[in-house]
PDB file of C-alpha atoms in Angstrom:
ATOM      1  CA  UNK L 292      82.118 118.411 100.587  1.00  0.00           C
ATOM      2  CA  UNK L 293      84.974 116.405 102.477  1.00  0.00           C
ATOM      3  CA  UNK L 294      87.336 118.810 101.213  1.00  0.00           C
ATOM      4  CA  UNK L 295      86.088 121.522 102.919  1.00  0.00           C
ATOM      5  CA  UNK L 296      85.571 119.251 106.266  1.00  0.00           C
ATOM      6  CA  UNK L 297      89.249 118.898 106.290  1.00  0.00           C
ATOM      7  CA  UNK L 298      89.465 122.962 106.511  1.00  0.00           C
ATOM      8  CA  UNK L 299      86.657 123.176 109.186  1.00  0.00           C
ATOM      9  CA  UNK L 300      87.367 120.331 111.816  1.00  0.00           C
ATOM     10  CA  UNK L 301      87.213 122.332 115.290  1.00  0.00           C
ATOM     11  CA  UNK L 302      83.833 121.336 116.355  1.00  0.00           C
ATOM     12  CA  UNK L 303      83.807 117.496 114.611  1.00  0.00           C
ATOM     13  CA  UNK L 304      85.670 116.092 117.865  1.00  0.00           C
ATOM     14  CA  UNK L 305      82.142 116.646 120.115  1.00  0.00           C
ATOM     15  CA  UNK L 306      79.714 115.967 116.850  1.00  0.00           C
ATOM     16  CA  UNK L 307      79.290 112.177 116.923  1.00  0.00           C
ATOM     17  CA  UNK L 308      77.779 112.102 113.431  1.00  0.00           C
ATOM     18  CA  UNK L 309      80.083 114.396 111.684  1.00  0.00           C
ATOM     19  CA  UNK L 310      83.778 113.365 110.522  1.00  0.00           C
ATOM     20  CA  UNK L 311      86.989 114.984 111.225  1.00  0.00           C
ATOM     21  CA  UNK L 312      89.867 115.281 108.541  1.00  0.00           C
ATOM     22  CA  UNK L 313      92.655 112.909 108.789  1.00  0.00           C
ATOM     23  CA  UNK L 314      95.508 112.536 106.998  1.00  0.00           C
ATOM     24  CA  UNK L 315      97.225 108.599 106.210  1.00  0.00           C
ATOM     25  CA  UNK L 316     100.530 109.208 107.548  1.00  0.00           C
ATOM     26  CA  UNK L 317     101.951 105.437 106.989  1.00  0.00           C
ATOM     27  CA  UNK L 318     100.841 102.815 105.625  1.00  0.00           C
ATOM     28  CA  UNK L 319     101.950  99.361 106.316  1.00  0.00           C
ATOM     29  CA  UNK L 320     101.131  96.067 104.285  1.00  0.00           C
ATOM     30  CA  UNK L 321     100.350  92.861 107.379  1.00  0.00           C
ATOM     31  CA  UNK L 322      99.230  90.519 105.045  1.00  0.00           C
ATOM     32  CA  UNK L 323      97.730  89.910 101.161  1.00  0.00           C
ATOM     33  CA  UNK L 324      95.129  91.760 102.137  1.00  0.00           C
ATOM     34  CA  UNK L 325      95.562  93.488 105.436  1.00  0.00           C
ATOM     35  CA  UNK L 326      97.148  96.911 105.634  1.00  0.00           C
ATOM     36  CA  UNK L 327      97.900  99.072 109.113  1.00  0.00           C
ATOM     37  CA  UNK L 328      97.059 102.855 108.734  1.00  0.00           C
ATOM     38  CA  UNK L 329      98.354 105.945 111.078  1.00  0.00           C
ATOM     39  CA  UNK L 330      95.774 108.518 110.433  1.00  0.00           C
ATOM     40  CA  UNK L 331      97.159 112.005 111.805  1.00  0.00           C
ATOM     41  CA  UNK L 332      94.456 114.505 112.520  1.00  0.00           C
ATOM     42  CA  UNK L 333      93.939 117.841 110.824  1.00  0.00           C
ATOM     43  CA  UNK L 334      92.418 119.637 113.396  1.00  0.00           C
ATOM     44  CA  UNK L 335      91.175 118.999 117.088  1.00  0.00           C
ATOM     45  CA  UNK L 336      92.328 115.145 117.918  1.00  0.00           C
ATOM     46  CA  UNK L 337      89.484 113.020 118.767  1.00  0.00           C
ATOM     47  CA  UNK L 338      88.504 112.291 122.557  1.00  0.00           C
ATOM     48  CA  UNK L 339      90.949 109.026 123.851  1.00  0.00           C
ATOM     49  CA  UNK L 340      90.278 105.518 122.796  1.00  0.00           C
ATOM     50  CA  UNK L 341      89.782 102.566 125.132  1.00  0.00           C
ATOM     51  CA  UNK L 342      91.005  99.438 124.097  1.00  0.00           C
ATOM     52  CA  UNK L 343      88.547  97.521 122.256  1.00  0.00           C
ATOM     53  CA  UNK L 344      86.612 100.816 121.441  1.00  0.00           C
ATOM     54  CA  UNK L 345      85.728 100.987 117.502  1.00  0.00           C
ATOM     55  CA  UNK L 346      85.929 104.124 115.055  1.00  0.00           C
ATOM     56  CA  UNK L 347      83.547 104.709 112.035  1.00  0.00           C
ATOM     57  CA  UNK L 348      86.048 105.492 109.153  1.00  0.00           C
ATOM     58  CA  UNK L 349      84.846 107.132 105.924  1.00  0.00           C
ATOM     59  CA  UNK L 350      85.994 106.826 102.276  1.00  0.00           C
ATOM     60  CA  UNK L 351      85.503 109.770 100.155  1.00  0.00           C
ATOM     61  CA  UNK L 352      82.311 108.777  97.968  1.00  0.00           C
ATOM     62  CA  UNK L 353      82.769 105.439  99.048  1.00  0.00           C
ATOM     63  CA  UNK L 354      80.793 105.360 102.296  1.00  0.00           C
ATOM     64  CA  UNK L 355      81.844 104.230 106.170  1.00  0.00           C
ATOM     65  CA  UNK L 356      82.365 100.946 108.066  1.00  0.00           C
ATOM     66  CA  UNK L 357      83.613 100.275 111.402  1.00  0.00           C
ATOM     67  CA  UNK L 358      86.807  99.609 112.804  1.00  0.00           C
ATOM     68  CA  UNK L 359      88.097  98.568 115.969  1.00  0.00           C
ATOM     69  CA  UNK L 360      91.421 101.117 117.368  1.00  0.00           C
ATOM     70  CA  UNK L 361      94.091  99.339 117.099  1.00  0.00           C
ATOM     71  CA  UNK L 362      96.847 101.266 118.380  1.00  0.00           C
ATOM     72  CA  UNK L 363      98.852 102.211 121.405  1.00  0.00           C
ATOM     73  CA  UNK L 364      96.431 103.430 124.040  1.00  0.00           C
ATOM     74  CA  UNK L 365      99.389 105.292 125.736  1.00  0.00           C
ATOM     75  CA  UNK L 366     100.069 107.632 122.996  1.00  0.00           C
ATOM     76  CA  UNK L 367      99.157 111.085 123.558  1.00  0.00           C
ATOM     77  CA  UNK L 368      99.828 112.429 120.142  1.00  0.00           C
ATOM     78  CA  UNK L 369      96.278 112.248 118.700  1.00  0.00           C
ATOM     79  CA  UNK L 370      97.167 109.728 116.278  1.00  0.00           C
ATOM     80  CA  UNK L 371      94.701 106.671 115.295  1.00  0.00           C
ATOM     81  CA  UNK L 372      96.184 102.965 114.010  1.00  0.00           C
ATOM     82  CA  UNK L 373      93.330 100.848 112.371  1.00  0.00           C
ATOM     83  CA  UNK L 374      94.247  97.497 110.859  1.00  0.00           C
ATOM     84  CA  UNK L 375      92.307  96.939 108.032  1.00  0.00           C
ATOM     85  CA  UNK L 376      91.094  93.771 105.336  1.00  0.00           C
ATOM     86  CA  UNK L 377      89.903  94.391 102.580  1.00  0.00           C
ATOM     87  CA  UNK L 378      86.502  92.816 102.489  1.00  0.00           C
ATOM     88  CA  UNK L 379      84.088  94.973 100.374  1.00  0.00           C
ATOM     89  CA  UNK L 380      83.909  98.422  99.098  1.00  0.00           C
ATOM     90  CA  UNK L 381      84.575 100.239 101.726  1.00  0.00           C
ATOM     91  CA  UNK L 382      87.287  98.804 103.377  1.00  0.00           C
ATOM     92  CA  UNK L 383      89.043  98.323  99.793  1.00  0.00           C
ATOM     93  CA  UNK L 384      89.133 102.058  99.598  1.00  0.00           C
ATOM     94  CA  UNK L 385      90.570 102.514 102.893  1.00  0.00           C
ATOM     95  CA  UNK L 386      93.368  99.339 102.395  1.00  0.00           C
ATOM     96  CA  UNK L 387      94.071 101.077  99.171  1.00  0.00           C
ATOM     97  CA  UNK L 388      94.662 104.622 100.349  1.00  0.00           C
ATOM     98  CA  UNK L 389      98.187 105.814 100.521  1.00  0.00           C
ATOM     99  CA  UNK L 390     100.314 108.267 102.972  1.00  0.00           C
ATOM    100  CA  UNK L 391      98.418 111.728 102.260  1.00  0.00           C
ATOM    101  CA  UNK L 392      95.083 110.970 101.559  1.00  0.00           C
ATOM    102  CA  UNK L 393      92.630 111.670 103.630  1.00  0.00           C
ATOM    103  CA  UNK L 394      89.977 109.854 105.698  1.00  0.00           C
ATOM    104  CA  UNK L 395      86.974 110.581 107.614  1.00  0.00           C
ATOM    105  CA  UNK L 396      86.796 109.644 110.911  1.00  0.00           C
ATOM    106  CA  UNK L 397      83.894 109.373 114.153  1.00  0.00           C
ATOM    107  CA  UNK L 398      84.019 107.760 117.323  1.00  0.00           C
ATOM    108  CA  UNK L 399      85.513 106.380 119.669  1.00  0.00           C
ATOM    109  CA  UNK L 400      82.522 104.214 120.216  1.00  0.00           C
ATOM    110  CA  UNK L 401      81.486 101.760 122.211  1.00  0.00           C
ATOM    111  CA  UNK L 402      82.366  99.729 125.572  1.00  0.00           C
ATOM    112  CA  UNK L 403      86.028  98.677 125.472  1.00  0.00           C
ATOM    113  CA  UNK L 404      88.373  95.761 127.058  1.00  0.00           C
ATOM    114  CA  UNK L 405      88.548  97.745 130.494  1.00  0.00           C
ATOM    115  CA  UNK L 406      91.909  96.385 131.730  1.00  0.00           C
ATOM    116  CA  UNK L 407      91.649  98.427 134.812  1.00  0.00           C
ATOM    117  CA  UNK L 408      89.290  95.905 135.560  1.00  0.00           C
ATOM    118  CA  UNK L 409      91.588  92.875 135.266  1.00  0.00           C
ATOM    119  CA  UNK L 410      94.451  94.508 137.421  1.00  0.00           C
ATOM    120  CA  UNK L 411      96.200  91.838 139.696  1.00  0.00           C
ATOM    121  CA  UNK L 412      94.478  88.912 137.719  1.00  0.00           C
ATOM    122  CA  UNK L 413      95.883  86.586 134.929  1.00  0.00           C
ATOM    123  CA  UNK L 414      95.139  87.775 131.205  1.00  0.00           C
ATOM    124  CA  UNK L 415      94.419  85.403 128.782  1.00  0.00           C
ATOM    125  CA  UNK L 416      93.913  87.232 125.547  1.00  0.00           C
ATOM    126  CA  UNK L 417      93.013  84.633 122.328  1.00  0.00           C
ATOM    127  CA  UNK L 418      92.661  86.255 119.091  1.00  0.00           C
ATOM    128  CA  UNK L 419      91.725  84.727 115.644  1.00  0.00           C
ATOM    129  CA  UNK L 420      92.865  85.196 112.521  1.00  0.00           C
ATOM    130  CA  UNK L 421      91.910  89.628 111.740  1.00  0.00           C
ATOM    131  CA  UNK L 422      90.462  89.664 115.570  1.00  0.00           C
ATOM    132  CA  UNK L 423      94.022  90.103 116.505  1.00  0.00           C
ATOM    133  CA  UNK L 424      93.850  93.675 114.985  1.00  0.00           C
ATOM    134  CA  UNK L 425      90.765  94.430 117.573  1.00  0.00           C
ATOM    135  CA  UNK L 426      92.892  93.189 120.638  1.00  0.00           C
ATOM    136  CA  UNK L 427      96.273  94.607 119.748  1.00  0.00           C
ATOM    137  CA  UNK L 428      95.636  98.051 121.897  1.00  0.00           C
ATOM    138  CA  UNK L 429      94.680  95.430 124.879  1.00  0.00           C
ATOM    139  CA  UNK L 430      98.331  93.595 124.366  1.00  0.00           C
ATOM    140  CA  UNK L 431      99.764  96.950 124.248  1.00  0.00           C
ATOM    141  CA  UNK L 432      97.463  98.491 127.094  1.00  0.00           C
ATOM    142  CA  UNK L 433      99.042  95.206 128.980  1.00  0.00           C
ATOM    143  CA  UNK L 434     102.779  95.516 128.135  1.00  0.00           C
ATOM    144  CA  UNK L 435     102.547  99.124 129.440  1.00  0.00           C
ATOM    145  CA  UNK L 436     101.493  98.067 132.141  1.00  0.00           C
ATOM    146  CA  UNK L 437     103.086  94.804 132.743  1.00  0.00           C
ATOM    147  CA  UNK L 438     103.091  95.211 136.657  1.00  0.00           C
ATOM    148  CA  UNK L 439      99.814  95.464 137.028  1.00  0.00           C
ATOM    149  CA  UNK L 440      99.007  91.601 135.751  1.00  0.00           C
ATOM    150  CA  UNK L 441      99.969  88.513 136.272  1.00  0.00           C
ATOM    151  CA  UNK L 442     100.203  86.289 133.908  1.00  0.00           C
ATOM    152  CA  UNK L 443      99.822  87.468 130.388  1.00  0.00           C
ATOM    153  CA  UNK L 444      99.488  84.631 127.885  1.00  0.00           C
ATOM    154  CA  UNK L 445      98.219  85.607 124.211  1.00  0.00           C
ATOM    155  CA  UNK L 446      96.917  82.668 122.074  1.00  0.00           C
ATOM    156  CA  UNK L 447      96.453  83.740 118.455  1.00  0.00           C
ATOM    157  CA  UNK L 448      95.451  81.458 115.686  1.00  0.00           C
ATOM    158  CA  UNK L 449      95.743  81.787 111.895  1.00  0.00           C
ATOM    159  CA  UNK L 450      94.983  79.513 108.480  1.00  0.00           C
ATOM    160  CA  UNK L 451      98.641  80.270 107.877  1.00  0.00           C
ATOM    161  CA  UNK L 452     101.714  81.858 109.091  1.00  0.00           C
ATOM    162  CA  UNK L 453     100.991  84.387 105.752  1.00  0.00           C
ATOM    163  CA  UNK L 454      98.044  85.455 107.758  1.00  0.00           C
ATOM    164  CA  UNK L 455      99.227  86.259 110.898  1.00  0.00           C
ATOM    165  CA  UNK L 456      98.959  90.149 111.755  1.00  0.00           C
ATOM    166  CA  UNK L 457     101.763  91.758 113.188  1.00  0.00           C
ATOM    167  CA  UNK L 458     104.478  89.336 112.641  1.00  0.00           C
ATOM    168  CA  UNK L 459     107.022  92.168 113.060  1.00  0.00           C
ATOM    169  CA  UNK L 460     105.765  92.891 116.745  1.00  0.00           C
ATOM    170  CA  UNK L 461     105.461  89.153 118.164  1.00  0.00           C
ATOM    171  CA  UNK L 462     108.934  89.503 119.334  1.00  0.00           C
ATOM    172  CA  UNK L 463     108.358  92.773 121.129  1.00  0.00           C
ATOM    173  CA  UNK L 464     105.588  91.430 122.596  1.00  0.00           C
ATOM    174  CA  UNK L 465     106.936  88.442 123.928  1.00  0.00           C
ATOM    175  CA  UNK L 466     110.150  90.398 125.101  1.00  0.00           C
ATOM    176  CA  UNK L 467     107.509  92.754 127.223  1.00  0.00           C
ATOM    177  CA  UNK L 468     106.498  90.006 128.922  1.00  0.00           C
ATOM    178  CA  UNK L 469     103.342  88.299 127.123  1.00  0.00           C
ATOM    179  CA  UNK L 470     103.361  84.620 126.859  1.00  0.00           C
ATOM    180  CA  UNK L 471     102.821  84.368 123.038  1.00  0.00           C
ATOM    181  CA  UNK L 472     101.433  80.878 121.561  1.00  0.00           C
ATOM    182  CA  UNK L 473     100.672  80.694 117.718  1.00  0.00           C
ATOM    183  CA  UNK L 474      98.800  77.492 115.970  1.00  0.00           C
ATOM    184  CA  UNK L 475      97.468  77.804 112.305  1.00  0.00           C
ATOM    185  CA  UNK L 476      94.789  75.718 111.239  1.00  0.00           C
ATOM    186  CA  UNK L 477      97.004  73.233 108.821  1.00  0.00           C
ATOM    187  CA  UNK L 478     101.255  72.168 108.538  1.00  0.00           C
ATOM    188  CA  UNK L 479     102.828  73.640 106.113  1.00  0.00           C
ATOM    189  CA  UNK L 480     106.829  73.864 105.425  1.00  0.00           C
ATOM    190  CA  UNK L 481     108.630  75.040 107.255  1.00  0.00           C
ATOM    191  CA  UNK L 482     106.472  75.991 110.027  1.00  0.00           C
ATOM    192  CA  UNK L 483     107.586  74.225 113.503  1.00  0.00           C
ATOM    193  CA  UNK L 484     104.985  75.789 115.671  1.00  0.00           C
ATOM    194  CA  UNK L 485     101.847  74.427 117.046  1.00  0.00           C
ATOM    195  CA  UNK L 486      99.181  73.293 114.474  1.00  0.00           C
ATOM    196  CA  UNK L 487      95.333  73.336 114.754  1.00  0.00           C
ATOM    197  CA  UNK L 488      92.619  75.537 116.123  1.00  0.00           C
ATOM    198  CA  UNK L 489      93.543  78.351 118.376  1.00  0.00           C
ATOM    199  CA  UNK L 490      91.147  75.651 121.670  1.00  0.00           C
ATOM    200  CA  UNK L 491      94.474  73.405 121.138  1.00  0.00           C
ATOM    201  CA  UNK L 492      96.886  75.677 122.764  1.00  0.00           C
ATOM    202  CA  UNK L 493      94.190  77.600 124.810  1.00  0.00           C
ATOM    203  CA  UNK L 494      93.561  73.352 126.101  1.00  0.00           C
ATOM    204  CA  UNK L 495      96.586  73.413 126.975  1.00  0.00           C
ATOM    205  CA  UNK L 496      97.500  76.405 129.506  1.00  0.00           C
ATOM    206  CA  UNK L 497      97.301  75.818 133.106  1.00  0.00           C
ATOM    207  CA  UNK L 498      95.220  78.545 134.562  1.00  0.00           C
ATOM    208  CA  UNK L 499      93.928  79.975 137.823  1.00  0.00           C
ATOM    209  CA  UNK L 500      90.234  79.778 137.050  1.00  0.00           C
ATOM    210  CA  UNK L 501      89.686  82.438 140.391  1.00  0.00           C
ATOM    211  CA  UNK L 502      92.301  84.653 138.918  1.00  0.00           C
ATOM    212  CA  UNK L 503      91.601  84.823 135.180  1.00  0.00           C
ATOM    213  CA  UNK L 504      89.894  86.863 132.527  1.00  0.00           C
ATOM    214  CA  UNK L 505      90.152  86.097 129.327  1.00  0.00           C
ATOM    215  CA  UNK L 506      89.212  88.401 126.041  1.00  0.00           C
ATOM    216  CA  UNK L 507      88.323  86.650 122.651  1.00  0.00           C
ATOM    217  CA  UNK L 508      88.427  87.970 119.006  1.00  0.00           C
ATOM    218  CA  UNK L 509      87.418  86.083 115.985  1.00  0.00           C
ATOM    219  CA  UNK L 510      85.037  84.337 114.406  1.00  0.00           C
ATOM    220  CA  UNK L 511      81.634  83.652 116.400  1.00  0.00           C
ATOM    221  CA  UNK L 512      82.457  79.902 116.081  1.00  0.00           C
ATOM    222  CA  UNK L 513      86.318  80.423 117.160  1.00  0.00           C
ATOM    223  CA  UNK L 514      84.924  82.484 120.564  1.00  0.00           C
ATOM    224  CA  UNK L 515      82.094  79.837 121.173  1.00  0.00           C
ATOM    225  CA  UNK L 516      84.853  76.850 121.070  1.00  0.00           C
ATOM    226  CA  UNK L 517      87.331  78.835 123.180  1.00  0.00           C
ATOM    227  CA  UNK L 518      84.720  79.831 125.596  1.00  0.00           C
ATOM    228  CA  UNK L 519      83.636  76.429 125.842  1.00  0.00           C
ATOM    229  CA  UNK L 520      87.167  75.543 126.699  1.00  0.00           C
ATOM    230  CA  UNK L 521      87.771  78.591 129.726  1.00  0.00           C
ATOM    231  CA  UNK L 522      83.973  77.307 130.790  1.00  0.00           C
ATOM    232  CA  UNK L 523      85.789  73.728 131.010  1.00  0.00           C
ATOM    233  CA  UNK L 524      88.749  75.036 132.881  1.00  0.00           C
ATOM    234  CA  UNK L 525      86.892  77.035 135.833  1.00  0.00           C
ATOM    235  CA  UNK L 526      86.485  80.395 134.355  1.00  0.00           C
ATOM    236  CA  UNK L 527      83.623  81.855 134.967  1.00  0.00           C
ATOM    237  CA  UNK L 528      81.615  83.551 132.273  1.00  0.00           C
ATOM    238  CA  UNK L 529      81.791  87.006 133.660  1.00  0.00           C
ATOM    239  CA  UNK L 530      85.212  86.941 133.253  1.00  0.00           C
ATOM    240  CA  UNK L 531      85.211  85.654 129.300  1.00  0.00           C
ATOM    241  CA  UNK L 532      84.550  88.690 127.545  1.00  0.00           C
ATOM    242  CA  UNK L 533      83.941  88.394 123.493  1.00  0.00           C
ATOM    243  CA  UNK L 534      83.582  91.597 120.931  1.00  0.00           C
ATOM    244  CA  UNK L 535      81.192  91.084 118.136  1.00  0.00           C
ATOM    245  CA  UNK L 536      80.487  92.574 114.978  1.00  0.00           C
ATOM    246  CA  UNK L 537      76.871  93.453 113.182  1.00  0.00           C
ATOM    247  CA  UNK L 538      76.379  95.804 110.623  1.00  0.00           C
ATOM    248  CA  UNK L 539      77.525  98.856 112.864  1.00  0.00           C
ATOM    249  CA  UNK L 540      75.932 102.058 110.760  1.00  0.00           C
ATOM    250  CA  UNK L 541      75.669 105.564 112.993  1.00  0.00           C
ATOM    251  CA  UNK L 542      77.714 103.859 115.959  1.00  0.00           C
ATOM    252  CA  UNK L 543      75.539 105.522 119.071  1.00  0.00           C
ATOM    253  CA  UNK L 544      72.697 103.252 118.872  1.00  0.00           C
ATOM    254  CA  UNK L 545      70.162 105.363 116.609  1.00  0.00           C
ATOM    255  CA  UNK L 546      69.664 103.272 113.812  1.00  0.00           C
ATOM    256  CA  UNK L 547      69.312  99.759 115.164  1.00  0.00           C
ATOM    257  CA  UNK L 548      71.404  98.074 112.387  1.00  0.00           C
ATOM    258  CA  UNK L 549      73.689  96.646 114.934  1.00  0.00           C
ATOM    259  CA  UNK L 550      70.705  95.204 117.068  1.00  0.00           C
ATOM    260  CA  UNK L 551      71.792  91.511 118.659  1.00  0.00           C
ATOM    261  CA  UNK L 552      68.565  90.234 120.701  1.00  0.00           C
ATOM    262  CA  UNK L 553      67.996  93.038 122.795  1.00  0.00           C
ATOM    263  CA  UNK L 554      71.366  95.180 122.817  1.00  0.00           C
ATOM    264  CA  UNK L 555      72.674  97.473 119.953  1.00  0.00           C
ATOM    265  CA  UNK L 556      76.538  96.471 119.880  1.00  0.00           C
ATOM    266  CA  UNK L 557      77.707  99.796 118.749  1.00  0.00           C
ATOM    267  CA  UNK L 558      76.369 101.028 122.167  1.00  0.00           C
ATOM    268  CA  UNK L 559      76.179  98.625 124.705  1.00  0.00           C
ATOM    269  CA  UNK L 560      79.296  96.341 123.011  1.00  0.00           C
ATOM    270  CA  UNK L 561      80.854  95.656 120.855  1.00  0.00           C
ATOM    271  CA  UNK L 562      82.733  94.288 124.164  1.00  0.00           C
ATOM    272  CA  UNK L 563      80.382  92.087 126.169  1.00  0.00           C
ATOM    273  CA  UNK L 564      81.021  89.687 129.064  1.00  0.00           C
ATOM    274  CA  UNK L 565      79.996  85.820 128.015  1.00  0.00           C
ATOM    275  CA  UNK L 566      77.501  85.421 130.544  1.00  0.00           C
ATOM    276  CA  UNK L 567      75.100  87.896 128.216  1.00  0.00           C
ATOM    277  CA  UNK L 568      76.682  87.045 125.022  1.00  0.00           C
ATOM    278  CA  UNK L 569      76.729  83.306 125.578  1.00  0.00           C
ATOM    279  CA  UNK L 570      73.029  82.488 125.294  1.00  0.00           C
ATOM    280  CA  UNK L 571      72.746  85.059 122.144  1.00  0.00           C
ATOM    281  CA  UNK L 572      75.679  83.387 120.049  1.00  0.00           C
ATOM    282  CA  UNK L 573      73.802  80.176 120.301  1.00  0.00           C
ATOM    283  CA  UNK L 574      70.610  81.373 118.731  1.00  0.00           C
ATOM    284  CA  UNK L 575      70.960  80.166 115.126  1.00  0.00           C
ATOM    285  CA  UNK L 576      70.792  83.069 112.378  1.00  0.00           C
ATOM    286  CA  UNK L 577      70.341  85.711 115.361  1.00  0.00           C
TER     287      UNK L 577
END
């Protein structure tokens, strides 16, 4: 059945619950068990991302999770980047697939990052350990457009330097202008950077409460502590944004899977601002 999708992919583009055909083009290994994937389409391209937007990919026979975009918003060429940990079945499919096969792919879903928003204010972007992966297109959306911020300043915290995504690209990064801090969570040789939770160098930045937004990615607990810590610094909560991941199934807020108090995430997140996803987060088992 998917073979004949990736012969017939004109009218998949405009069909939210049908897959178009695309092809893994590279494949690059981030960590033990993180892989990046450039999935070239086979017919029409899918409509353009927004950072912080998610895809549903699809594993031949496998089935289909979500996956936040994590590639150059800028690029016109129709390809998708997804970062990818292997986790379960699903995402062990797609981690193990190699240049050529092919991958099923719906979306872009969701309400992204919306820079546009934070133009002529200070970013503060704070990403932990895989959440870097679903804030990368932001710190690319930002170097693009480096004039239109002020400050840039991206926090990201790991268990280990192993872990951290994108070690290749740090440089770049930094070089574009982005203030880039790294902790992990315990010493180890031969690391001389900053050690502890990803709130220890976040504590630490002098900010313009007035002139700041700040966009988290991690675990719940990571985003409640660093919120806690913009909250104690001035920032208001409209301007702490958090994305959040449920059990995201059809991605356009039929089936309720993704339900978090009263909002589906797939539709009205996975992006929301902390003044509505503050007092959900500290509902136990919600």
């Amino acid at each position: 059945m998917f073979g004949d999708l990736a012969h017939d992919t004109a009218a998949a583009p405009g069909a939210p619950m049908l897959p178009s055909a695309h092809r893994v083009r590279s494949r690059t290994v981030e960590t033990a068990d993180a892989v990046t994937l450039s999935l070239a389409p086979l017919g029409a391209p899918r409509p353009r991302f927004r950072p912080g937007q998610f895809m549903m990919l699809y594993a031949p026979g496998v089935g289909e999770i979500a996956i936040s975009v994590s590639g150059d918003p800028t690029d016109t060429t129709g390809e998708l980047v997804h970062t990818v940990r292997k986790v379960g079945a699903v995402s062990r499919a797609l981690h193990d697939a190699e240049p050529g096969a092919i991958v099923g792919v719906r979306g872009p879903f969701g309400v992204g990052w919306d820079l546009e928003s934070c133009t002529g204010r200070d970013l503060v972007i704070v990403a932990g350990g895989v959440g870097l992966a679903a804030v990368r297109a932001a710190v690319l959306g930002a170097v693009a457009a480096r004039g239109d911020f002020r400050r840039v300043v991206l926090v990201v915290g790991a268990r280990r330097p192993a872990e951290i995504l994108y070690r290749r690209e740090l440089q770049d990064w930094a070089d574009g202008g982005v203030e880039v801090r790294l902790t992990i969570d315990q010493p180890v040789q031969g690391w001389s950077g900053s050690v502890g939770f990803v709130t220890e160098p976040l504590s630490r930045l002098d900010l313009d409460p007035a002139q700041t937004t700040a966009l988290l990615c991690g675990p719940e607990a990571m985003m409640r502590f660093s919120a806690r810590v913009l909250l104690g610094k001035g920032i208001r909560p409209p301007d702490i944004r958090v994305s959040l991941e449920r059990n995201m199934q059809c991605g356009i807020g039929l089936c309720g899977h993704c339900q978090l108090g009263e909002i589906l995430l797939c539709r009205d997140g996975p992006v929301l601002d902390y003044a509505v996803a503050g007092p959900l987060l500290h509902v136990r088992e919600l």
